[in-house]
Each structure stands twice: as C-alpha cells, then as structure tokens.
PDB file of C-alpha atoms in Angstrom:
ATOM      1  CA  UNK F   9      92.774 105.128  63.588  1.00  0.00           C
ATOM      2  CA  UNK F  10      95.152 102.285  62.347  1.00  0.00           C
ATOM      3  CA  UNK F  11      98.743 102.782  61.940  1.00  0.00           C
ATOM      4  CA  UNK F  12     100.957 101.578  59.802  1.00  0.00           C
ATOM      5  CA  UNK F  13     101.972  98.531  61.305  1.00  0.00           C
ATOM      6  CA  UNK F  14      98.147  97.562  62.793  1.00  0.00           C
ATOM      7  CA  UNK F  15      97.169  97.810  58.599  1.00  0.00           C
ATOM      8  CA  UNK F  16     100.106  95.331  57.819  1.00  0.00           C
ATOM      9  CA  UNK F  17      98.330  92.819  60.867  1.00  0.00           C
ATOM     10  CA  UNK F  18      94.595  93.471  59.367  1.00  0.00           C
ATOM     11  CA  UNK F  19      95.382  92.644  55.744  1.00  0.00           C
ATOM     12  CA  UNK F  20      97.818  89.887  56.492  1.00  0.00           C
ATOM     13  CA  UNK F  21      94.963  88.375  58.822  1.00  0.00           C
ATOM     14  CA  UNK F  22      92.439  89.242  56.076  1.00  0.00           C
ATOM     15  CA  UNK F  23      94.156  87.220  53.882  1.00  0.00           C
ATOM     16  CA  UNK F  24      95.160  84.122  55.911  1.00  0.00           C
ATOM     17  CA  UNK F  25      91.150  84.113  56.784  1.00  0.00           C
ATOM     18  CA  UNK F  26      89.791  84.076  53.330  1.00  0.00           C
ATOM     19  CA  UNK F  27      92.546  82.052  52.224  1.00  0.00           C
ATOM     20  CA  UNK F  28      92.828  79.156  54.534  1.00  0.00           C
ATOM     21  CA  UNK F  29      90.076  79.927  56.813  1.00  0.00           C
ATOM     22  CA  UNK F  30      91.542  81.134  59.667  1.00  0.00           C
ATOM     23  CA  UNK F  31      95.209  82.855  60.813  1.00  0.00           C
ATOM     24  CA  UNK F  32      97.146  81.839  63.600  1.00  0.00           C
ATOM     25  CA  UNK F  33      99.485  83.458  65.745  1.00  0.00           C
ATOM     26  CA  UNK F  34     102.768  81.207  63.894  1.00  0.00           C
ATOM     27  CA  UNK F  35     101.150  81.992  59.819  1.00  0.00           C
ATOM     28  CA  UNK F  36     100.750  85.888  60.738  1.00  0.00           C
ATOM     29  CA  UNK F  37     104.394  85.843  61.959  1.00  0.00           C
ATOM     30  CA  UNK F  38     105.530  83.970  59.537  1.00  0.00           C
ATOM     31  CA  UNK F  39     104.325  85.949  56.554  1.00  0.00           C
ATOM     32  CA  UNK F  40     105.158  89.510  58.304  1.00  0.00           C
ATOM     33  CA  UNK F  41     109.066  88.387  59.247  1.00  0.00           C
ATOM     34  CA  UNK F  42     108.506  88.882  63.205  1.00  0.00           C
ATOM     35  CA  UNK F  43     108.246  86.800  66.229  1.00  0.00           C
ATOM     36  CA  UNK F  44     105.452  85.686  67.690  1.00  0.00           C
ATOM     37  CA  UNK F  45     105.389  87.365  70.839  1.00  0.00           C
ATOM     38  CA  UNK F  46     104.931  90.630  68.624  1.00  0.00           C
ATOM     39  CA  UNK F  47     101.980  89.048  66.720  1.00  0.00           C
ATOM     40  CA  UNK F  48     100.141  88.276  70.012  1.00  0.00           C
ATOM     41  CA  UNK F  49     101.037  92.016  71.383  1.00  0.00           C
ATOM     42  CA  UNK F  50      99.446  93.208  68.282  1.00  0.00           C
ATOM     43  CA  UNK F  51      96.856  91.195  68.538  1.00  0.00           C
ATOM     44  CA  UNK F  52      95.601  91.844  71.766  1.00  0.00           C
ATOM     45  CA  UNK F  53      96.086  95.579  70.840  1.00  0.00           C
ATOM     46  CA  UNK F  54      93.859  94.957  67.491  1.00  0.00           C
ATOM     47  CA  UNK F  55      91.251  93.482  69.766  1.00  0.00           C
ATOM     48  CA  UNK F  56      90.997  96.088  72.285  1.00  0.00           C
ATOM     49  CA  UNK F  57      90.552  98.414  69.655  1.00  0.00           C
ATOM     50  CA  UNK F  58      87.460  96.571  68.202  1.00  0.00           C
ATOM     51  CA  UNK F  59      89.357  94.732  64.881  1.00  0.00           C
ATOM     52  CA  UNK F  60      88.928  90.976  66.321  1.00  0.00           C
ATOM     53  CA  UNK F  61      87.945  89.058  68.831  1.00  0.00           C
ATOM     54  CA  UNK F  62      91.271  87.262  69.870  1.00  0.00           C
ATOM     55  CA  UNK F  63      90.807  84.173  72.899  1.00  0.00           C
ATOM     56  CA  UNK F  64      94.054  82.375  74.091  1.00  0.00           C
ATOM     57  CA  UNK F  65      94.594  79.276  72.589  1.00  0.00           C
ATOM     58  CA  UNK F  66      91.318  79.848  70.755  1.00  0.00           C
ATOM     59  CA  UNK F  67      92.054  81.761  67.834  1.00  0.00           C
ATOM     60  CA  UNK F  68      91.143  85.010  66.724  1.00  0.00           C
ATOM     61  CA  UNK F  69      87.801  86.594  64.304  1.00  0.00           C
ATOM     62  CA  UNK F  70      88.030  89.473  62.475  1.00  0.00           C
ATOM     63  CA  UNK F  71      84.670  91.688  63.624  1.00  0.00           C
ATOM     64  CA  UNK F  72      82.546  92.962  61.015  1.00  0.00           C
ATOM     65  CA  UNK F  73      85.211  96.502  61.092  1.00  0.00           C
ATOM     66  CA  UNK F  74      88.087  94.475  61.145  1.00  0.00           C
ATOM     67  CA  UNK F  75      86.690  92.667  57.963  1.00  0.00           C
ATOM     68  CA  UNK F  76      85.806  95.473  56.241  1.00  0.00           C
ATOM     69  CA  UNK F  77      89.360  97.439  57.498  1.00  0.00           C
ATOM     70  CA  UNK F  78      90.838  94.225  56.008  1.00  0.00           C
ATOM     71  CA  UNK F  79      89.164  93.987  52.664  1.00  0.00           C
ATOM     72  CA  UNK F  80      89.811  98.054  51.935  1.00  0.00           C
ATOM     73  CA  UNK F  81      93.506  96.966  52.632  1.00  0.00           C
ATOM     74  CA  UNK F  82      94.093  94.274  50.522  1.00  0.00           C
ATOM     75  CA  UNK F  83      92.204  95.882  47.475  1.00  0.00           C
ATOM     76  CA  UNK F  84      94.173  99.226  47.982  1.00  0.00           C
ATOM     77  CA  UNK F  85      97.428  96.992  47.716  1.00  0.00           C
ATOM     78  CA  UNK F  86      96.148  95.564  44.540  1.00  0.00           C
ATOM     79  CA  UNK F  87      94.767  98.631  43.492  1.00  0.00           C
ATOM     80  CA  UNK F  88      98.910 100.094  43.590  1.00  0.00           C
ATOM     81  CA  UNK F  89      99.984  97.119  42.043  1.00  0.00           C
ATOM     82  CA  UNK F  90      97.420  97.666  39.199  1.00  0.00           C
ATOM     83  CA  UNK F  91      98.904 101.027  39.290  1.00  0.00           C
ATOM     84  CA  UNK F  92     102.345 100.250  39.077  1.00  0.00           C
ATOM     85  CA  UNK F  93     102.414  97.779  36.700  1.00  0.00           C
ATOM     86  CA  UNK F  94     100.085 100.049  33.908  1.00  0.00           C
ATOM     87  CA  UNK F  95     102.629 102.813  34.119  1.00  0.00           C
ATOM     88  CA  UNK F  96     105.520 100.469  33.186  1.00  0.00           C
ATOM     89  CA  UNK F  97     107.355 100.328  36.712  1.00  0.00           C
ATOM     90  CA  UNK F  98     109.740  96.675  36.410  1.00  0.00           C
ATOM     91  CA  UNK F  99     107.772  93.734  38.410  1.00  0.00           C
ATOM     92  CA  UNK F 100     110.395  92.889  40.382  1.00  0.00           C
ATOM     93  CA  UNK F 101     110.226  96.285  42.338  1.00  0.00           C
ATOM     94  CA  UNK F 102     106.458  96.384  42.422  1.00  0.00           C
ATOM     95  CA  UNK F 103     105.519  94.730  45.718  1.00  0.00           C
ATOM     96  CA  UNK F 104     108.694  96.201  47.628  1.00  0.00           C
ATOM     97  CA  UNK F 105     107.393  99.430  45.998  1.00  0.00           C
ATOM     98  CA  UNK F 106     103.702  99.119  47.018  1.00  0.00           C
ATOM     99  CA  UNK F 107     104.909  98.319  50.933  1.00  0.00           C
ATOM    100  CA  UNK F 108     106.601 101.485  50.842  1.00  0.00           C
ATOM    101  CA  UNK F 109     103.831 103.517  49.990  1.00  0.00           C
ATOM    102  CA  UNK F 110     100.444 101.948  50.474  1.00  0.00           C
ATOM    103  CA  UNK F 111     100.576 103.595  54.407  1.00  0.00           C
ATOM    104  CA  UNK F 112     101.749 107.027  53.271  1.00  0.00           C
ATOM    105  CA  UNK F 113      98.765 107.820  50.674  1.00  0.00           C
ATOM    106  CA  UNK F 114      95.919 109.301  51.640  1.00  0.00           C
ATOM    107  CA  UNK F 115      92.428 107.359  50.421  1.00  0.00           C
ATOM    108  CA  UNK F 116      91.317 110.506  48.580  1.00  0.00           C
ATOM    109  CA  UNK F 117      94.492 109.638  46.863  1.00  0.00           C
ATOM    110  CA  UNK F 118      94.145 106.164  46.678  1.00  0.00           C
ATOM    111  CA  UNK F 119      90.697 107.445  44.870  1.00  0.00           C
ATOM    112  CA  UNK F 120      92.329 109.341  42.732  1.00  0.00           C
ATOM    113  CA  UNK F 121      94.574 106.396  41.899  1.00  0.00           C
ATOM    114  CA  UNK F 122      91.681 104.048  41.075  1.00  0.00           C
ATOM    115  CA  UNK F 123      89.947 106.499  38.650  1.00  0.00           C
ATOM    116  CA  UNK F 124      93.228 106.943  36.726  1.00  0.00           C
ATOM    117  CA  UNK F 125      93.291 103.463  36.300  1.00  0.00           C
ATOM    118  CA  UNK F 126      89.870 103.059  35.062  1.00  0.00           C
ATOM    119  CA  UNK F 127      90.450 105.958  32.462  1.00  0.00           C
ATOM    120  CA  UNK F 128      93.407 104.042  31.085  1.00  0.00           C
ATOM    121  CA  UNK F 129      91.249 100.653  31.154  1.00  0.00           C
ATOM    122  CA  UNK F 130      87.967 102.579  28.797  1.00  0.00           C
ATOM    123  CA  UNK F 131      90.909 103.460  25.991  1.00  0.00           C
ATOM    124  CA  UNK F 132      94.304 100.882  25.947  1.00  0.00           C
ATOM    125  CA  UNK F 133      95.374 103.103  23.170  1.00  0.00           C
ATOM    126  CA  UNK F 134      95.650 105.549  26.297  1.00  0.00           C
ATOM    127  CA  UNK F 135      98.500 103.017  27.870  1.00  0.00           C
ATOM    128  CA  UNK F 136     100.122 102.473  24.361  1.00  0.00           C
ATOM    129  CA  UNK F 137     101.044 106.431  24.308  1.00  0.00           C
ATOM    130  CA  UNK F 138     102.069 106.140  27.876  1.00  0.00           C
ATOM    131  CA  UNK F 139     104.525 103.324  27.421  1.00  0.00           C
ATOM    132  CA  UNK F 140     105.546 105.347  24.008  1.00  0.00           C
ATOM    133  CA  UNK F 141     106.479 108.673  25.815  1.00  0.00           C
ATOM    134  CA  UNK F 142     108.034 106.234  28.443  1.00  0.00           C
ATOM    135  CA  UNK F 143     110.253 104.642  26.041  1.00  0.00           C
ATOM    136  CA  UNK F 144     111.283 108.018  24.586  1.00  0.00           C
ATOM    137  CA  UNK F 145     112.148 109.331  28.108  1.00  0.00           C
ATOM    138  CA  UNK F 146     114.506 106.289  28.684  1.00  0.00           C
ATOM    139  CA  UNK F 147     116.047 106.738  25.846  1.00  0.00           C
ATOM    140  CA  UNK F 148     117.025 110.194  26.623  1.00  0.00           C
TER     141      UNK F 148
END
C-alpha cells in the first residue's frame, strides 16, 4: 500500500512522463519543493516496491502498476477539483484544498464523489439551486 507521500512521487512522475516524456530526479524535486537526495530515497523505495524501474544515471520507468497507480492519482486530483469548483469553493483555495485531502479519502469515497458529480452534470439546473441555497447561506 502507498502512503501519502509515495502517491505525491507516483502522480508527480505520472505527470512529468506523459508530459515531457520522462521525469528526472531535478523536475520531480523541483515540482514537489524537496531536495534531491529525498527524490532518489523515494525512488529507490518506489522501485523496490514494484512502481518503477529506477537505474543510476539512467532514468527511471513507471511499470505497468506504477502507471496505472499514477493515472488513478492524477484523475482522483482532478476528479476533487471538479468537485470543488461545482460546489462553489473560491479557485484560489482549490488546489491547496485538494492536497489536503486527496490522501485522507477513501476510493469508495472518491466513488461516491464522482457519481455526485455526474448527477449534477445530467441536470445544470441541479448546480443553479446549489449555488442559489449557497448564496442564501452567505448571506446569512
């Protein structure tokens, strides 16, 4: 099982692949704020565990259940953004707001989340009374 901080390595590798093609050691440290020496620590760990193949000086692949790890990361992340932006929460607090829950929901949760958002999607007058009773809240 991944924790917390091997999920923030996966997607952030997930991404740099299908983005540029590859991640190095410097672009995963760069876009998670932490030295490098962590990075290759959690790589090595990631590998022994079966998420990539990692050689020195080589570069690293993502095996087929470190893609597929990755992928279910990165959509649940858009999945919460989806989330928080149809129930009205202010886009400058989404992302911070998504990084501080994405690794404390459970998937039958995360579930739970995506069908809400597809019932709201079928009917937008559905989101119209949801921002309505939103703006009455605030106002009281």
């Amino acid at each position: 099982m991944a924790t917390p901080s091997m999920e923030d390595y996966l997607e952030r590798i997930y991404k740099l692949i299908d983005e540029k093609g590859y991640a190095r050691v410097s672009d995963i440290a760069e876009g998670l704020e932490v030295h490098p020496s962590s990075v290759t620590k959690m790589i090595q760990k990631l590998d022994k565990d079966n998420y990539l193949v990692y050689e020195k000086y080589r570069g690293l692949v993502l095996t087929s259940k470190g893609q597929k790890m990755g992928k279910r990361l990165v959509d649940r992340h858009q999945l919460l953004e989806q989330f928080l932006t149809l129930i009205g929460v202010s886009e400058d607090t989404i992302y911070q707001d998504v990084e501080g829950i994405e690794h404390h929901l459970s998937w039958d949760s995360i579930t739970c989340i995506e069908t809400l958002i597809e019932y709201f999607r079928r009917d937008p007058s559905r989101v119209e009374e949801l921002m309505k009773l939103k703006r009455e809240m605030d106002e009281t």
